[in-house]
């Protein structure tokens, strides 16, 4: 499996962010090749990431440097994308 970098841009009080992070906890054991990093949108780094990827809703989910989703996510599509990125 190829290494995959998963970046998650979150904001305080974001329901979709919390849902994604809880979902990730349930599946991360199946993806040892995925390095996940959470960054708060209110930090300087988060602001830079949001600007670079034009993220206007959280969570911003970035896989291998490409924005995959923002403002929500589909669990099945996410798993499919991880599988594709891992090939």
CSV table of C-alpha atoms in Angstrom, one decimal:
chain,number,residue,atom,x,y,z
A,1,UNK,CA,0.0,0.0,0.0
A,2,UNK,CA,1.2,3.5,-0.8
A,3,UNK,CA,1.4,6.1,2.0
A,4,UNK,CA,-1.5,8.5,2.1
A,5,UNK,CA,-1.5,12.0,3.7
A,6,UNK,CA,-4.9,13.0,5.1
A,7,UNK,CA,-5.3,16.6,6.2
A,8,UNK,CA,-8.5,17.6,8.0
A,9,UNK,CA,-9.2,21.3,8.5
A,10,UNK,CA,-11.7,21.8,11.4
A,11,UNK,CA,-13.4,24.6,13.1
A,12,UNK,CA,-14.7,25.0,16.7
A,13,UNK,CA,-18.2,23.7,17.2
A,14,UNK,CA,-18.4,22.2,13.7
A,15,UNK,CA,-20.9,19.3,13.8
A,16,UNK,CA,-19.6,17.8,10.5
A,17,UNK,CA,-16.0,18.1,11.7
A,18,UNK,CA,-16.8,16.1,14.9
A,19,UNK,CA,-18.7,13.5,12.8
A,20,UNK,CA,-15.8,13.0,10.5
A,21,UNK,CA,-13.2,12.7,13.3
A,22,UNK,CA,-15.4,10.2,15.1
A,23,UNK,CA,-15.8,8.2,11.9
A,24,UNK,CA,-12.1,8.3,11.3
A,25,UNK,CA,-11.5,6.8,14.8
A,26,UNK,CA,-13.6,3.8,13.8
A,27,UNK,CA,-11.8,3.1,10.5
A,28,UNK,CA,-8.2,4.3,11.1
A,29,UNK,CA,-7.1,0.9,12.2
A,30,UNK,CA,-7.9,-0.4,8.7
A,31,UNK,CA,-5.6,2.2,7.1
A,32,UNK,CA,-2.2,2.0,8.7
A,33,UNK,CA,-0.7,3.6,5.6
A,34,UNK,CA,-2.7,6.8,6.2
A,35,UNK,CA,-1.1,9.6,8.2
A,36,UNK,CA,-3.9,12.0,9.4
A,37,UNK,CA,-3.3,15.5,10.6
A,38,UNK,CA,-6.0,17.8,12.0
A,39,UNK,CA,-5.5,21.5,11.8
A,40,UNK,CA,-7.8,24.1,13.2
A,41,UNK,CA,-9.0,26.7,10.7
A,42,UNK,CA,-8.5,29.5,13.3
A,43,UNK,CA,-4.8,28.9,13.4
A,44,UNK,CA,-2.4,30.7,11.0
A,45,UNK,CA,-1.6,27.3,9.4
A,46,UNK,CA,-5.3,26.6,9.1
A,47,UNK,CA,-5.9,30.0,7.4
A,48,UNK,CA,-3.1,29.3,5.0
A,49,UNK,CA,-4.5,25.9,4.1
A,50,UNK,CA,-8.0,27.2,3.7
A,51,UNK,CA,-6.8,29.9,1.4
A,52,UNK,CA,-4.6,27.6,-0.7
A,53,UNK,CA,-7.4,25.1,-1.2
A,54,UNK,CA,-10.3,27.7,-1.3
A,55,UNK,CA,-12.1,26.0,1.6
A,56,UNK,CA,-15.2,27.9,2.7
A,57,UNK,CA,-16.8,25.2,4.8
A,58,UNK,CA,-15.5,22.7,7.3
A,59,UNK,CA,-14.3,20.1,7.5
A,60,UNK,CA,-12.0,20.5,4.7
A,61,UNK,CA,-10.7,17.1,3.8
A,62,UNK,CA,-7.5,17.0,1.8
A,63,UNK,CA,-6.1,13.7,0.5
A,64,UNK,CA,-2.5,13.7,-0.8
A,65,UNK,CA,-2.5,17.5,-1.2
A,66,UNK,CA,-5.8,17.7,-3.1
A,67,UNK,CA,-9.1,18.9,-1.7
A,68,UNK,CA,-11.5,16.0,-1.6
A,69,UNK,CA,-14.5,17.5,0.2
A,70,UNK,CA,-15.5,20.5,2.3
A,71,UNK,CA,-18.6,21.0,4.5
A,72,UNK,CA,-19.5,17.4,4.8
A,73,UNK,CA,-18.5,14.0,3.5
A,74,UNK,CA,-19.9,10.6,2.3
A,75,UNK,CA,-18.4,7.7,4.2
A,76,UNK,CA,-18.5,5.2,1.3
A,77,UNK,CA,-16.9,7.7,-1.2
A,78,UNK,CA,-14.2,8.5,1.4
A,79,UNK,CA,-13.3,4.9,1.9
A,80,UNK,CA,-13.3,4.4,-1.9
A,81,UNK,CA,-11.0,7.4,-2.3
A,82,UNK,CA,-8.6,6.1,0.3
A,83,UNK,CA,-8.5,2.8,-1.4
A,84,UNK,CA,-7.7,4.5,-4.8
A,85,UNK,CA,-5.0,6.6,-3.2
A,86,UNK,CA,-3.4,3.6,-1.5
A,87,UNK,CA,-2.9,1.7,-4.8
